[in-house]
Amino acid sequence: MGEAKTLPAAGGGEAVGFGDAVLTIKGLVVKYNTFRGELTALGGVDLNVRRSRIIAIVGESGCGKSTLGLSIIRLLPVPPARVAGGEIHFAGKNLVELPESQMTRLRGTGLSMIFQEPLSSLDPVYTVGDQLAETIRVRDERVGKPSYGPFRVAPAPEESHRTASRLLGARLPRPRASRKYPDEAIKALREVQISDPELVAAKYPHELSGGMAQRVMIATALLEKPSILIADEPTSALDVTTQAQVLELMRELRDEIGASVLFITHDLAVAAQIADEVVVMYAGEIVEHAEAGQLFSNPMHPYTEGLLQSFPRKFKDEEKLKAIPGDVPDLRFPPSGCKFHPRCTYAFDRCRVELPLAKEVSPGHRVACFLRQ
Ligand code: SF4
């Protein structure tokens, strides 16, 4: 019979608090049908998101981070995915039950999402300016406001048009001698530190670098003014300088329009730079949630502890990095009891048969581990 070892004691830190939530998720269960059987991608997730907070969602690949983001904005591939239980409350509505027509209205104005690969989210046959203008038109139409103007004149993208037509093997609408884009679109491009916004507005997506395309996606989010922005690994394809600029833009989104950002990342260094709170996911469950400072200085769950030990923080020879043994489980055949037990150095008998529920161990610090209960 295994004995329970002990982790460092729980301690201090600022409280997270769970009142004042703009988004509340209760017992969310998402399943996928695969050729080799059904798997539970989210196994009963509970989460409160407060206004003007950046919440980093961390964990290894396959832990359910992206599934959680896609579930909130209802962009899961259905089928094979399906929401098998739970509720997502936002703007007085349960998004799980909302008709698609109402959900479409919420996307953009209330909820927005940006992805790791921004070029796949931009339409290759329209210029950046056209796409931003369309965002403004749709946004204003939703609130019954006549849109557009005043306009800016951008240079004619004759060469861009030829290249786009050749690359896509299609005849694109020929640009006029000059293109007009709403002033607001040009302003949004300037706000994301694009120094020549008129010129960029006239470009097609294939002419943008990865960093520039991600900035255009953030400009779109600025125009939509969402209450919640879900950013799925938005900086992983970017160099460190561009990454720092994109993180700064996220902070501005929080501070200037009061948006809450769900920042999905596997990179703890990025989470440490940007997050107000950190949510740690493992095998489709939230195993720890706390204020960022509290979680990084005093991790309470053995999985969080393992993630931090495998993350290079100090450059000393004696500081050896420790990998977490084993792999994330195949969610078609999850382990019994605590899903982390096959990899946990603290596991004891109870862990193998019983699932630990998340409990508040100090104000605002929730942990799902028997060592803390
Ligand atoms: Fe490890 Fe899970 Fe047991 Fe906690 S409950 S000691 S994480 S196996």
Short mmCIF file of C-alpha atoms and ligand atoms in Angstrom, two decimals:
data_model
loop_
_atom_site.label_atom_id
_atom_site.label_comp_id
_atom_site.label_asym_id
_atom_site.label_seq_id
_atom_site.Cartn_x
_atom_site.Cartn_y
_atom_site.Cartn_z
CA MET A 1 0.00 0.00 0.00
CA GLY A 2 1.49 3.35 -1.08
CA GLU A 3 1.92 6.19 1.40
CA ALA A 4 1.00 9.79 0.59
CA LYS A 5 4.08 12.01 0.28
CA THR A 6 3.65 15.70 0.95
CA LEU A 7 3.90 18.80 -1.22
CA PRO A 8 4.94 22.23 0.11
CA ALA A 9 2.31 23.76 2.39
CA ALA A 10 -0.43 26.02 1.07
CA GLY A 11 0.23 29.67 1.65
CA GLY A 12 -0.75 33.30 1.23
CA GLY A 13 -1.20 35.20 -2.00
CA GLU A 14 -3.91 37.45 -3.30
CA ALA A 15 -7.40 36.03 -3.58
CA VAL A 16 -8.82 35.28 -7.03
CA GLY A 17 -12.46 35.67 -5.94
CA PHE A 18 -15.18 34.26 -8.14
CA GLY A 19 -17.89 36.93 -7.95
CA ASP A 20 -18.40 39.47 -10.76
CA ALA A 21 -18.16 36.84 -13.51
CA VAL A 22 -18.86 37.77 -17.16
CA LEU A 23 -18.72 34.12 -18.19
CA THR A 24 -19.59 31.12 -16.05
CA ILE A 25 -19.02 27.53 -17.09
CA LYS A 26 -20.63 24.76 -15.05
CA GLY A 27 -19.93 21.05 -15.43
CA LEU A 28 -19.08 21.26 -19.15
CA VAL A 29 -18.68 17.82 -20.75
CA VAL A 30 -17.56 17.49 -24.39
CA LYS A 31 -17.22 14.15 -26.16
CA TYR A 32 -15.83 13.18 -29.54
CA ASN A 33 -16.88 10.19 -31.60
CA THR A 34 -13.87 8.65 -33.28
CA PHE A 35 -13.48 5.56 -35.48
CA ARG A 36 -11.94 3.82 -32.49
CA GLY A 37 -14.54 4.78 -29.92
CA GLU A 38 -15.84 7.77 -27.97
CA LEU A 39 -13.53 9.97 -25.94
CA THR A 40 -14.28 12.58 -23.30
CA ALA A 41 -12.33 15.70 -24.23
CA LEU A 42 -13.76 17.78 -21.36
CA GLY A 43 -14.89 15.94 -18.27
CA GLY A 44 -16.94 18.46 -16.27
CA VAL A 45 -15.19 21.84 -16.43
CA ASP A 46 -16.18 24.64 -14.00
CA LEU A 47 -14.79 28.12 -14.58
CA ASN A 48 -15.67 31.74 -13.79
CA VAL A 49 -14.19 34.50 -15.92
CA ARG A 50 -14.21 37.99 -14.40
CA ARG A 51 -14.22 41.26 -16.35
CA SER A 52 -10.87 42.70 -17.48
CA ARG A 53 -8.81 39.66 -16.57
CA ILE A 54 -6.28 37.77 -18.64
CA ILE A 55 -6.58 34.08 -17.82
CA ALA A 56 -3.87 31.80 -19.17
CA ILE A 57 -5.05 28.25 -19.82
CA VAL A 58 -2.01 25.97 -19.72
CA GLY A 59 -1.24 22.27 -20.01
CA GLU A 60 0.33 19.80 -22.42
CA SER A 61 -1.10 19.18 -25.89
CA GLY A 62 -4.24 17.09 -25.74
CA CYS A 63 -5.37 18.36 -22.31
CA GLY A 64 -8.50 20.06 -23.66
CA LYS A 65 -7.40 23.71 -23.79
CA SER A 66 -8.49 24.37 -27.38
CA THR A 67 -11.64 22.27 -26.97
CA LEU A 68 -12.61 24.54 -24.07
CA GLY A 69 -12.07 27.68 -26.19
CA LEU A 70 -13.99 26.27 -29.16
CA SER A 71 -16.84 25.13 -26.88
CA ILE A 72 -17.31 28.65 -25.50
CA ILE A 73 -17.60 30.25 -28.94
CA ARG A 74 -19.47 27.20 -30.28
CA LEU A 75 -17.04 26.41 -33.09
CA LEU A 76 -16.52 22.76 -32.19
CA PRO A 77 -16.67 20.45 -35.22
CA VAL A 78 -20.15 18.93 -34.69
CA PRO A 79 -20.05 15.99 -35.41
CA PRO A 80 -17.74 14.35 -34.34
CA ALA A 81 -17.79 16.59 -31.24
CA ARG A 82 -20.84 17.12 -29.04
CA VAL A 83 -21.58 18.88 -25.79
CA ALA A 84 -22.79 16.04 -23.59
CA GLY A 85 -23.57 18.12 -20.50
CA GLY A 86 -23.12 21.37 -18.61
CA GLU A 87 -23.84 25.05 -19.11
CA ILE A 88 -22.00 28.13 -20.38
CA HIS A 89 -23.59 31.36 -19.15
CA PHE A 90 -22.77 34.60 -20.93
CA ALA A 91 -24.79 37.82 -21.31
CA GLY A 92 -27.73 36.24 -19.49
CA LYS A 93 -27.92 33.27 -21.86
CA ASN A 94 -26.88 29.63 -21.73
CA LEU A 95 -24.74 29.34 -24.86
CA VAL A 96 -25.11 25.57 -24.95
CA GLU A 97 -28.82 25.94 -25.74
CA LEU A 98 -28.72 29.13 -27.80
CA PRO A 99 -30.08 28.86 -31.38
CA GLU A 100 -27.32 29.27 -34.00
CA SER A 101 -28.84 32.54 -35.32
CA GLN A 102 -28.46 34.17 -31.88
CA MET A 103 -25.02 32.64 -31.41
CA THR A 104 -23.89 34.18 -34.71
CA ARG A 105 -24.94 37.59 -33.38
CA LEU A 106 -22.89 37.06 -30.21
CA ARG A 107 -19.76 36.06 -32.11
CA GLY A 108 -17.80 39.17 -32.83
CA THR A 109 -19.70 41.58 -30.61
CA GLY A 110 -19.63 39.55 -27.39
CA LEU A 111 -17.17 36.74 -28.02
CA SER A 112 -14.21 36.70 -30.37
CA MET A 113 -11.50 34.17 -31.10
CA ILE A 114 -8.08 34.42 -32.70
CA PHE A 115 -6.03 31.40 -33.71
CA GLN A 116 -2.41 30.29 -33.84
CA GLU A 117 -2.32 30.50 -37.63
CA PRO A 118 -3.84 33.89 -38.50
CA LEU A 119 -3.55 33.44 -42.27
CA SER A 120 -6.09 30.62 -42.13
CA SER A 121 -8.61 33.05 -40.59
CA LEU A 122 -8.21 35.75 -43.25
CA ASP A 123 -10.03 35.44 -46.57
CA PRO A 124 -7.38 35.18 -49.31
CA VAL A 125 -9.47 36.93 -51.99
CA TYR A 126 -10.18 40.17 -50.10
CA THR A 127 -7.75 42.88 -49.08
CA VAL A 128 -7.12 43.53 -45.38
CA GLY A 129 -9.04 46.80 -45.62
CA ASP A 130 -12.06 45.09 -47.20
CA GLN A 131 -12.12 42.52 -44.39
CA LEU A 132 -11.89 45.16 -41.67
CA ALA A 133 -14.62 47.21 -43.40
CA GLU A 134 -16.84 44.11 -43.41
CA THR A 135 -16.21 43.63 -39.68
CA ILE A 136 -17.35 47.20 -39.03
CA ARG A 137 -20.41 46.80 -41.25
CA VAL A 138 -21.53 43.59 -39.53
CA ARG A 139 -20.84 45.02 -36.06
CA ASP A 140 -22.87 48.17 -36.74
CA GLU A 141 -25.69 46.33 -38.45
CA ARG A 142 -26.14 44.20 -35.34
CA VAL A 143 -26.91 47.28 -33.28
CA GLY A 144 -29.01 48.84 -36.08
CA LYS A 145 -26.47 51.58 -36.83
CA PRO A 146 -25.81 52.79 -40.40
CA SER A 147 -22.18 52.04 -41.03
CA TYR A 148 -19.10 53.42 -42.78
CA GLY A 149 -17.27 56.66 -43.22
CA PRO A 150 -15.37 58.82 -43.06
CA PHE A 151 -13.14 57.08 -45.58
CA ARG A 152 -9.42 57.02 -46.27
CA VAL A 153 -7.89 56.57 -49.68
CA ALA A 154 -5.32 53.83 -50.02
CA PRO A 155 -2.95 53.35 -52.96
CA ALA A 156 -4.01 51.02 -55.77
CA PRO A 157 -2.66 47.51 -55.11
CA GLU A 158 -2.16 46.68 -58.80
CA GLU A 159 0.85 44.44 -58.24
CA SER A 160 -0.75 42.77 -55.19
CA HIS A 161 -3.85 42.01 -57.20
CA ARG A 162 -1.87 40.37 -59.99
CA THR A 163 0.10 38.21 -57.52
CA ALA A 164 -3.01 37.15 -55.61
CA SER A 165 -4.79 36.18 -58.85
CA ARG A 166 -1.78 34.16 -59.99
CA LEU A 167 -1.28 32.38 -56.65
CA LEU A 168 -4.93 31.48 -56.28
CA GLY A 169 -5.37 30.61 -59.97
CA ALA A 170 -8.56 32.67 -59.98
CA ARG A 171 -9.72 35.92 -61.44
CA LEU A 172 -10.09 38.34 -58.56
CA PRO A 173 -12.17 41.51 -58.86
CA ARG A 174 -9.87 44.16 -60.31
CA PRO A 175 -9.07 46.96 -57.85
CA ARG A 176 -10.06 50.46 -58.86
CA ALA A 177 -7.42 53.18 -59.24
CA SER A 178 -7.70 53.74 -55.51
CA ARG A 179 -9.48 51.87 -52.71
CA LYS A 180 -11.47 53.39 -49.92
CA TYR A 181 -11.54 51.99 -46.42
CA PRO A 182 -13.32 53.28 -43.32
CA ASP A 183 -11.28 55.62 -41.18
CA GLU A 184 -11.97 53.34 -38.24
CA ALA A 185 -10.29 50.41 -40.04
CA ILE A 186 -7.17 52.47 -40.69
CA LYS A 187 -7.17 53.63 -37.06
CA ALA A 188 -7.43 50.02 -35.81
CA LEU A 189 -4.41 49.05 -37.93
CA ARG A 190 -2.47 51.98 -36.49
CA GLU A 191 -3.47 50.92 -32.96
CA VAL A 192 -1.86 47.53 -33.48
CA GLN A 193 1.37 49.32 -34.38
CA ILE A 194 1.21 48.90 -38.13
CA SER A 195 3.18 51.94 -39.21
CA ASP A 196 1.80 52.29 -42.75
CA PRO A 197 -1.85 51.30 -42.28
CA GLU A 198 -3.14 52.67 -45.62
CA LEU A 199 -0.67 50.52 -47.52
CA VAL A 200 -1.36 47.41 -45.41
CA ALA A 201 -5.13 47.91 -45.82
CA ALA A 202 -4.65 47.53 -49.58
CA LYS A 203 -2.72 44.25 -49.26
CA TYR A 204 -4.00 40.72 -49.68
CA PRO A 205 -3.35 38.25 -46.82
CA HIS A 206 -0.63 36.34 -48.72
CA GLU A 207 1.47 39.52 -48.69
CA LEU A 208 1.57 39.70 -44.89
CA SER A 209 4.16 38.15 -42.57
CA GLY A 210 2.89 35.95 -39.70
CA GLY A 211 3.32 38.76 -37.16
CA MET A 212 1.58 41.29 -39.39
CA ALA A 213 -1.33 38.88 -40.03
CA GLN A 214 -1.72 38.28 -36.28
CA ARG A 215 -1.80 42.05 -35.72
CA VAL A 216 -4.54 42.32 -38.36
CA MET A 217 -6.53 39.67 -36.45
CA ILE A 218 -6.08 41.66 -33.23
CA ALA A 219 -7.17 44.82 -35.08
CA THR A 220 -10.33 42.91 -36.04
CA ALA A 221 -10.86 42.05 -32.37
CA LEU A 222 -10.36 45.74 -31.45
CA LEU A 223 -13.06 46.72 -33.93
CA GLU A 224 -15.45 44.08 -32.62
CA LYS A 225 -14.89 45.21 -29.02
CA PRO A 226 -15.72 41.80 -27.55
CA SER A 227 -16.34 41.20 -23.84
CA ILE A 228 -14.33 37.99 -24.11
CA LEU A 229 -11.46 37.28 -26.47
CA ILE A 230 -10.31 33.68 -26.76
CA ALA A 231 -6.74 33.60 -28.06
CA ASP A 232 -5.58 30.09 -29.00
CA GLU A 233 -1.77 29.98 -29.02
CA PRO A 234 -1.67 33.40 -30.75
CA THR A 235 2.06 33.87 -30.35
CA SER A 236 3.52 30.41 -30.93
CA ALA A 237 4.28 31.05 -34.61
CA LEU A 238 5.92 34.43 -33.91
CA ASP A 239 9.47 35.53 -33.16
CA VAL A 240 10.12 36.85 -29.64
CA THR A 241 10.01 40.55 -30.59
CA THR A 242 6.67 40.24 -32.36
CA GLN A 243 5.46 38.00 -29.54
CA ALA A 244 6.18 40.74 -26.99
CA GLN A 245 4.26 43.26 -29.13
CA VAL A 246 1.25 40.94 -29.44
CA LEU A 247 1.23 40.36 -25.65
CA GLU A 248 1.26 44.13 -25.12
CA LEU A 249 -1.74 44.45 -27.46
CA MET A 250 -3.63 41.88 -25.38
CA ARG A 251 -3.00 43.97 -22.27
CA GLU A 252 -4.29 47.04 -24.09
CA LEU A 253 -7.42 45.14 -25.08
CA ARG A 254 -7.98 44.36 -21.40
CA ASP A 255 -7.21 47.85 -20.14
CA GLU A 256 -8.87 49.96 -22.85
CA ILE A 257 -12.07 48.09 -23.63
CA GLY A 258 -12.33 46.02 -20.43
CA ALA A 259 -12.19 42.73 -22.34
CA SER A 260 -11.37 39.47 -20.59
CA VAL A 261 -8.86 37.34 -22.46
CA LEU A 262 -8.71 33.55 -22.30
CA PHE A 263 -5.13 33.01 -23.40
CA ILE A 264 -4.52 29.39 -24.39
CA THR A 265 -0.85 28.46 -24.35
CA HIS A 266 1.50 25.56 -23.65
CA ASP A 267 4.28 28.07 -22.95
CA LEU A 268 4.60 28.85 -19.24
CA ALA A 269 6.99 31.74 -19.96
CA VAL A 270 4.30 33.46 -22.02
CA ALA A 271 1.68 32.71 -19.34
CA ALA A 272 3.95 34.22 -16.66
CA GLN A 273 4.37 37.39 -18.72
CA ILE A 274 0.74 38.06 -19.46
CA ALA A 275 -1.64 36.30 -17.07
CA ASP A 276 -3.60 37.70 -14.15
CA GLU A 277 -4.84 34.19 -13.37
CA VAL A 278 -3.70 30.74 -14.50
CA VAL A 279 -5.86 27.69 -15.14
CA VAL A 280 -4.00 24.36 -15.40
CA MET A 281 -5.72 21.63 -17.41
CA TYR A 282 -4.94 17.93 -17.46
CA ALA A 283 -6.78 15.24 -19.44
CA GLY A 284 -9.88 17.39 -19.96
CA GLU A 285 -10.15 18.67 -16.39
CA ILE A 286 -9.10 21.81 -14.54
CA VAL A 287 -6.69 20.64 -11.85
CA GLU A 288 -5.57 24.03 -10.49
CA HIS A 289 -6.74 27.66 -10.79
CA ALA A 290 -5.19 30.61 -8.98
CA GLU A 291 -3.80 34.12 -9.30
CA ALA A 292 -0.71 33.94 -11.52
CA GLY A 293 1.74 35.05 -8.80
CA GLN A 294 0.30 32.58 -6.31
CA LEU A 295 0.36 29.66 -8.74
CA PHE A 296 3.92 30.25 -9.93
CA SER A 297 5.32 30.80 -6.43
CA ASN A 298 3.33 28.09 -4.70
CA PRO A 299 1.99 25.39 -7.04
CA MET A 300 -0.35 23.02 -5.19
CA HIS A 301 -1.10 20.32 -7.73
CA PRO A 302 1.60 17.76 -8.55
CA TYR A 303 0.96 18.29 -12.29
CA THR A 304 1.53 22.07 -11.97
CA GLU A 305 4.64 21.34 -9.92
CA GLY A 306 5.85 18.98 -12.69
CA LEU A 307 5.16 21.57 -15.42
CA LEU A 308 7.15 24.20 -13.52
CA GLN A 309 10.05 21.82 -12.88
CA SER A 310 10.27 21.01 -16.59
CA PHE A 311 10.35 24.69 -17.53
CA PRO A 312 13.78 26.41 -17.77
CA ARG A 313 13.83 29.34 -15.36
CA LYS A 314 17.38 29.51 -14.06
CA PHE A 315 20.60 29.15 -15.96
CA LYS A 316 22.63 27.28 -13.38
CA ASP A 317 24.40 24.01 -14.12
CA GLU A 318 23.07 22.38 -10.97
CA GLU A 319 19.44 23.24 -11.85
CA LYS A 320 18.53 20.14 -13.87
CA LEU A 321 15.17 20.17 -15.63
CA LYS A 322 12.85 17.33 -14.66
CA ALA A 323 10.45 15.89 -17.22
CA ILE A 324 7.07 14.58 -16.06
CA PRO A 325 7.25 10.79 -16.56
CA GLY A 326 4.89 9.17 -19.05
CA ASP A 327 2.43 10.77 -21.46
CA VAL A 328 -0.98 12.39 -21.46
CA PRO A 329 -3.46 9.46 -21.39
CA ASP A 330 -5.49 8.30 -24.38
CA LEU A 331 -8.85 9.81 -23.45
CA ARG A 332 -10.74 6.88 -24.96
CA PHE A 333 -9.30 4.77 -22.15
CA PRO A 334 -8.62 7.18 -19.27
CA PRO A 335 -7.04 5.88 -16.06
CA SER A 336 -9.38 5.20 -13.15
CA GLY A 337 -9.55 7.63 -10.22
CA CYS A 338 -7.30 10.66 -10.58
CA LYS A 339 -6.30 10.81 -14.26
CA PHE A 340 -2.83 11.98 -13.30
CA HIS A 341 -2.10 9.03 -10.99
CA PRO A 342 0.00 6.95 -13.46
CA ARG A 343 2.43 9.90 -13.72
CA CYS A 344 2.20 11.26 -10.18
CA THR A 345 5.10 10.65 -7.79
CA TYR A 346 2.79 11.34 -4.83
CA ALA A 347 0.03 8.87 -5.85
CA PHE A 348 -1.38 6.58 -3.15
CA ASP A 349 -4.15 3.99 -3.10
CA ARG A 350 -7.12 6.35 -2.94
CA CYS A 351 -5.87 8.17 -6.09
CA ARG A 352 -6.28 4.99 -8.16
CA VAL A 353 -9.98 4.53 -7.40
CA GLU A 354 -11.49 7.92 -6.63
CA LEU A 355 -11.64 11.14 -8.65
CA PRO A 356 -10.51 14.19 -6.63
CA LEU A 357 -12.87 17.18 -6.93
CA ALA A 358 -11.57 20.76 -7.06
CA LYS A 359 -11.61 22.45 -3.65
CA GLU A 360 -10.66 25.96 -2.57
CA VAL A 361 -7.48 25.56 -0.52
CA SER A 362 -6.95 29.28 0.12
CA PRO A 363 -9.04 32.24 -1.07
CA GLY A 364 -9.39 31.90 -4.82
CA HIS A 365 -6.94 29.01 -5.13
CA ARG A 366 -8.68 25.83 -6.29
CA VAL A 367 -6.96 22.46 -6.52
CA ALA A 368 -8.19 18.98 -7.46
CA CYS A 369 -5.86 16.71 -5.48
CA PHE A 370 -6.36 14.48 -2.41
CA LEU A 371 -3.16 15.86 -0.88
CA ARG A 372 -4.99 19.16 -0.46
CA GLN A 373 -8.25 17.85 0.97
FE1 SF4 B 1 -1.34 12.76 -7.43
FE2 SF4 B 1 -3.87 12.81 -8.26
FE3 SF4 B 1 -3.25 11.60 -6.00
FE4 SF4 B 1 -3.13 14.24 -6.16
S1 SF4 B 1 -4.95 13.00 -6.31
S2 SF4 B 1 -1.62 12.87 -5.21
S3 SF4 B 1 -2.46 14.50 -8.27
S4 SF4 B 1 -2.55 11.03 -8.07
#
